[in-house]
Amino acid sequence: MASDPHCVFCKIIEGTVPSRKVYEDEELFAFHDIAPWAPVHFLILPKRHIASMAQLTEQDAAMMGRIMTLAPRLALEQGCRPYPGGGWRVVINTGAEGGQEVHHLHVHVIGGPRPWLKG
Ligand code: 5GP
Ligand code: ZN
């Protein structure tokens, strides 16, 4: 489905739930995590409601590629220091045992000077 009326991330994308937006284009959306683990912690997600990484198909390869190439650009814009002295972490929690809490596929980008709360 394009949008799930019960999904908090669909509501953020639609603007009915507020967020601190980092980036938006026709296909992708990014916003700061409400409970950051580190000085930089934002999420990149497809605007289309996809429950998790487990639902990805070959048709999503280009979209996921766009997320992975957008991540370094946004990480630097948001204050991560450059590789190799700086850097960031990318995490995709998937399913209950993967620690996924919100069931709209999202990629965490986490970085900035340590120490971090987690990790
Ligand atoms: P997951 O465990 O599903 O990979 O991560 C979900 C993330 O979304 C968590 O880090 C959590 O802090 C964040 N989150 C959950 N609800 C909201 C919200 O309403 N607004 C924002 N900005 N982040 C949220
Ligand atoms: Zn959704």
PDB file of C-alpha atoms and ligand atoms in Angstrom:
ATOM      1  CA  MET A   1       0.000   0.000   0.000  1.00  0.00           C
ATOM      2  CA  ALA A   2       1.175   3.553  -0.648  1.00  0.00           C
ATOM      3  CA  SER A   3       0.275   4.833   2.816  1.00  0.00           C
ATOM      4  CA  ASP A   4      -0.965   3.140   6.011  1.00  0.00           C
ATOM      5  CA  PRO A   5      -3.362   5.311   8.067  1.00  0.00           C
ATOM      6  CA  HIS A   6      -2.170   3.622  11.293  1.00  0.00           C
ATOM      7  CA  CYS A   7       1.553   4.140  10.598  1.00  0.00           C
ATOM      8  CA  VAL A   8       3.291   6.955  12.511  1.00  0.00           C
ATOM      9  CA  PHE A   9       5.983   7.319   9.838  1.00  0.00           C
ATOM     10  CA  CYS A  10       3.334   7.666   7.082  1.00  0.00           C
ATOM     11  CA  LYS A  11       1.779  10.416   9.250  1.00  0.00           C
ATOM     12  CA  ILE A  12       5.181  12.130   9.573  1.00  0.00           C
ATOM     13  CA  ILE A  13       5.635  11.986   5.777  1.00  0.00           C
ATOM     14  CA  GLU A  14       2.126  13.432   5.279  1.00  0.00           C
ATOM     15  CA  GLY A  15       2.829  16.131   7.907  1.00  0.00           C
ATOM     16  CA  THR A  16      -0.008  15.175  10.275  1.00  0.00           C
ATOM     17  CA  VAL A  17       2.594  14.180  12.921  1.00  0.00           C
ATOM     18  CA  PRO A  18       5.361  16.780  13.319  1.00  0.00           C
ATOM     19  CA  SER A  19       9.034  15.954  12.808  1.00  0.00           C
ATOM     20  CA  ARG A  20      12.328  17.746  12.284  1.00  0.00           C
ATOM     21  CA  LYS A  21      12.810  17.160   8.561  1.00  0.00           C
ATOM     22  CA  VAL A  22      16.299  16.538   7.189  1.00  0.00           C
ATOM     23  CA  TYR A  23      15.499  15.840   3.523  1.00  0.00           C
ATOM     24  CA  GLU A  24      12.625  15.197   1.125  1.00  0.00           C
ATOM     25  CA  ASP A  25      12.259  14.313  -2.542  1.00  0.00           C
ATOM     26  CA  GLU A  26       9.529  12.583  -4.571  1.00  0.00           C
ATOM     27  CA  GLU A  27      10.539   9.134  -3.315  1.00  0.00           C
ATOM     28  CA  LEU A  28      12.388   9.554   0.009  1.00  0.00           C
ATOM     29  CA  PHE A  29      11.990  11.388   3.317  1.00  0.00           C
ATOM     30  CA  ALA A  30      14.431  11.880   6.212  1.00  0.00           C
ATOM     31  CA  PHE A  31      13.916  13.259   9.733  1.00  0.00           C
ATOM     32  CA  HIS A  32      15.705  13.375  13.081  1.00  0.00           C
ATOM     33  CA  ASP A  33      15.034  10.481  15.455  1.00  0.00           C
ATOM     34  CA  ILE A  34      12.961  11.593  18.449  1.00  0.00           C
ATOM     35  CA  ALA A  35      15.228   9.645  20.851  1.00  0.00           C
ATOM     36  CA  PRO A  36      18.749  10.006  19.438  1.00  0.00           C
ATOM     37  CA  TRP A  37      21.523   7.613  20.489  1.00  0.00           C
ATOM     38  CA  ALA A  38      24.263   9.940  19.308  1.00  0.00           C
ATOM     39  CA  PRO A  39      24.836  13.612  18.382  1.00  0.00           C
ATOM     40  CA  VAL A  40      23.632  12.817  14.834  1.00  0.00           C
ATOM     41  CA  HIS A  41      20.742  10.364  14.496  1.00  0.00           C
ATOM     42  CA  PHE A  42      18.270  10.591  11.661  1.00  0.00           C
ATOM     43  CA  LEU A  43      16.152   8.158   9.667  1.00  0.00           C
ATOM     44  CA  ILE A  44      15.861   7.853   5.872  1.00  0.00           C
ATOM     45  CA  LEU A  45      12.758   6.108   4.537  1.00  0.00           C
ATOM     46  CA  PRO A  46      10.794   5.532   1.377  1.00  0.00           C
ATOM     47  CA  LYS A  47       7.606   7.601   1.235  1.00  0.00           C
ATOM     48  CA  ARG A  48       5.763   4.457   0.113  1.00  0.00           C
ATOM     49  CA  HIS A  49       4.714   2.312   3.076  1.00  0.00           C
ATOM     50  CA  ILE A  50       6.878  -0.825   3.080  1.00  0.00           C
ATOM     51  CA  ALA A  51       6.667  -2.648   6.421  1.00  0.00           C
ATOM     52  CA  SER A  52      10.300  -3.713   6.663  1.00  0.00           C
ATOM     53  CA  MET A  53      13.433  -4.798   4.843  1.00  0.00           C
ATOM     54  CA  ALA A  54      11.857  -8.274   4.705  1.00  0.00           C
ATOM     55  CA  GLN A  55       9.300  -7.041   2.129  1.00  0.00           C
ATOM     56  CA  LEU A  56      11.873  -5.654  -0.335  1.00  0.00           C
ATOM     57  CA  THR A  57      11.828  -6.990  -3.891  1.00  0.00           C
ATOM     58  CA  GLU A  58      14.051  -6.522  -6.936  1.00  0.00           C
ATOM     59  CA  GLN A  59      11.847  -3.527  -7.877  1.00  0.00           C
ATOM     60  CA  ASP A  60      13.102  -1.716  -4.763  1.00  0.00           C
ATOM     61  CA  ALA A  61      16.811  -2.033  -5.607  1.00  0.00           C
ATOM     62  CA  ALA A  62      17.135   1.450  -7.115  1.00  0.00           C
ATOM     63  CA  MET A  63      15.245   3.071  -4.225  1.00  0.00           C
ATOM     64  CA  MET A  64      17.468   1.330  -1.655  1.00  0.00           C
ATOM     65  CA  GLY A  65      20.515   2.326  -3.666  1.00  0.00           C
ATOM     66  CA  ARG A  66      19.353   5.930  -3.526  1.00  0.00           C
ATOM     67  CA  ILE A  67      19.002   5.711   0.280  1.00  0.00           C
ATOM     68  CA  MET A  68      22.514   4.295   0.627  1.00  0.00           C
ATOM     69  CA  THR A  69      24.068   6.999  -1.536  1.00  0.00           C
ATOM     70  CA  LEU A  70      22.035   9.763   0.131  1.00  0.00           C
ATOM     71  CA  ALA A  71      23.161   8.630   3.607  1.00  0.00           C
ATOM     72  CA  PRO A  72      26.778   9.883   3.369  1.00  0.00           C
ATOM     73  CA  ARG A  73      25.710  13.232   1.924  1.00  0.00           C
ATOM     74  CA  LEU A  74      23.152  13.853   4.674  1.00  0.00           C
ATOM     75  CA  ALA A  75      25.482  12.481   7.383  1.00  0.00           C
ATOM     76  CA  LEU A  76      28.098  15.108   6.526  1.00  0.00           C
ATOM     77  CA  GLU A  77      25.460  17.854   6.236  1.00  0.00           C
ATOM     78  CA  GLN A  78      24.149  16.922   9.697  1.00  0.00           C
ATOM     79  CA  GLY A  79      27.542  17.141  11.383  1.00  0.00           C
ATOM     80  CA  CYS A  80      29.245  13.771  11.044  1.00  0.00           C
ATOM     81  CA  ARG A  81      32.956  14.243  10.436  1.00  0.00           C
ATOM     82  CA  PRO A  82      34.467  12.826   7.234  1.00  0.00           C
ATOM     83  CA  TYR A  83      35.841   9.315   6.794  1.00  0.00           C
ATOM     84  CA  PRO A  84      38.182   7.899   8.003  1.00  0.00           C
ATOM     85  CA  GLY A  85      38.598   9.839  11.256  1.00  0.00           C
ATOM     86  CA  GLY A  86      34.892  10.572  11.551  1.00  0.00           C
ATOM     87  CA  GLY A  87      32.178   8.402  10.044  1.00  0.00           C
ATOM     88  CA  TRP A  88      28.753   7.083  10.981  1.00  0.00           C
ATOM     89  CA  ARG A  89      26.785   3.879  11.415  1.00  0.00           C
ATOM     90  CA  VAL A  90      23.864   2.688   9.254  1.00  0.00           C
ATOM     91  CA  VAL A  91      21.333   0.309  10.843  1.00  0.00           C
ATOM     92  CA  ILE A  92      18.170  -1.351   9.507  1.00  0.00           C
ATOM     93  CA  ASN A  93      16.325  -3.130  12.318  1.00  0.00           C
ATOM     94  CA  THR A  94      14.088  -5.823  10.850  1.00  0.00           C
ATOM     95  CA  GLY A  95      11.333  -7.718  12.681  1.00  0.00           C
ATOM     96  CA  ALA A  96      10.899  -8.436  16.388  1.00  0.00           C
ATOM     97  CA  GLU A  97      14.222 -10.214  16.781  1.00  0.00           C
ATOM     98  CA  GLY A  98      15.916  -7.474  14.775  1.00  0.00           C
ATOM     99  CA  GLY A  99      14.668  -4.890  17.266  1.00  0.00           C
ATOM    100  CA  GLN A 100      12.239  -3.165  14.854  1.00  0.00           C
ATOM    101  CA  GLU A 101       9.674  -0.981  16.656  1.00  0.00           C
ATOM    102  CA  VAL A 102       8.128   1.023  13.816  1.00  0.00           C
ATOM    103  CA  HIS A 103       6.937  -1.099  10.898  1.00  0.00           C
ATOM    104  CA  HIS A 104       7.685   1.304   8.051  1.00  0.00           C
ATOM    105  CA  LEU A 105      11.086   0.529   6.540  1.00  0.00           C
ATOM    106  CA  HIS A 106      13.702   3.033   7.708  1.00  0.00           C
ATOM    107  CA  VAL A 107      17.463   3.336   7.700  1.00  0.00           C
ATOM    108  CA  HIS A 108      19.082   4.790  10.826  1.00  0.00           C
ATOM    109  CA  VAL A 109      22.106   7.033  10.241  1.00  0.00           C
ATOM    110  CA  ILE A 110      23.975   7.500  13.538  1.00  0.00           C
ATOM    111  CA  GLY A 111      27.170   9.429  14.149  1.00  0.00           C
ATOM    112  CA  GLY A 112      28.989  12.413  15.574  1.00  0.00           C
ATOM    113  CA  PRO A 113      31.574  12.662  18.317  1.00  0.00           C
ATOM    114  CA  ARG A 114      31.566   9.855  20.884  1.00  0.00           C
ATOM    115  CA  PRO A 115      30.508   8.812  23.473  1.00  0.00           C
ATOM    116  CA  TRP A 116      27.122   7.685  22.183  1.00  0.00           C
ATOM    117  CA  LEU A 117      24.218   6.580  24.354  1.00  0.00           C
ATOM    118  CA  LYS A 118      24.206   3.143  22.693  1.00  0.00           C
ATOM    119  CA  GLY A 119      26.661   1.260  20.503  1.00  0.00           C
TER     120      GLY A 119
HETATM  121  P1  5GP B   1      13.304   0.878  15.026  1.00  0.00           P
HETATM  122  O1  5GP B   1      13.542   0.265  16.382  1.00  0.00           O
HETATM  123  O2  5GP B   1      11.931   0.543  14.491  1.00  0.00           O
HETATM  124  O3  5GP B   1      14.410   0.602  14.061  1.00  0.00           O
HETATM  125  O4  5GP B   1      13.406   2.437  15.252  1.00  0.00           O
HETATM  126  C1  5GP B   1      12.339   3.305  15.332  1.00  0.00           C
HETATM  127  C2  5GP B   1      12.929   4.650  15.677  1.00  0.00           C
HETATM  128  O5  5GP B   1      11.951   5.627  15.450  1.00  0.00           O
HETATM  129  C3  5GP B   1      13.360   4.770  17.144  1.00  0.00           C
HETATM  130  O6  5GP B   1      14.745   5.128  17.180  1.00  0.00           O
HETATM  131  C4  5GP B   1      12.463   5.874  17.696  1.00  0.00           C
HETATM  132  O7  5GP B   1      13.128   6.737  18.586  1.00  0.00           O
HETATM  133  C5  5GP B   1      12.001   6.604  16.448  1.00  0.00           C
HETATM  134  N1  5GP B   1      10.652   7.140  16.543  1.00  0.00           N
HETATM  135  C6  5GP B   1       9.543   6.478  16.948  1.00  0.00           C
HETATM  136  N2  5GP B   1       8.466   7.281  16.897  1.00  0.00           N
HETATM  137  C7  5GP B   1       8.913   8.489  16.435  1.00  0.00           C
HETATM  138  C8  5GP B   1       8.268   9.732  16.165  1.00  0.00           C
HETATM  139  O8  5GP B   1       7.062   9.912  16.342  1.00  0.00           O
HETATM  140  N3  5GP B   1       9.050  10.742  15.702  1.00  0.00           N
HETATM  141  C9  5GP B   1      10.394  10.587  15.495  1.00  0.00           C
HETATM  142  N4  5GP B   1      11.069  11.646  15.032  1.00  0.00           N
HETATM  143  N5  5GP B   1      11.037   9.428  15.731  1.00  0.00           N
HETATM  144  C10 5GP B   1      10.301   8.390  16.202  1.00  0.00           C
HETATM  145 ZN    ZN B   2       4.121   3.854   6.880  1.00  0.00          ZN
END
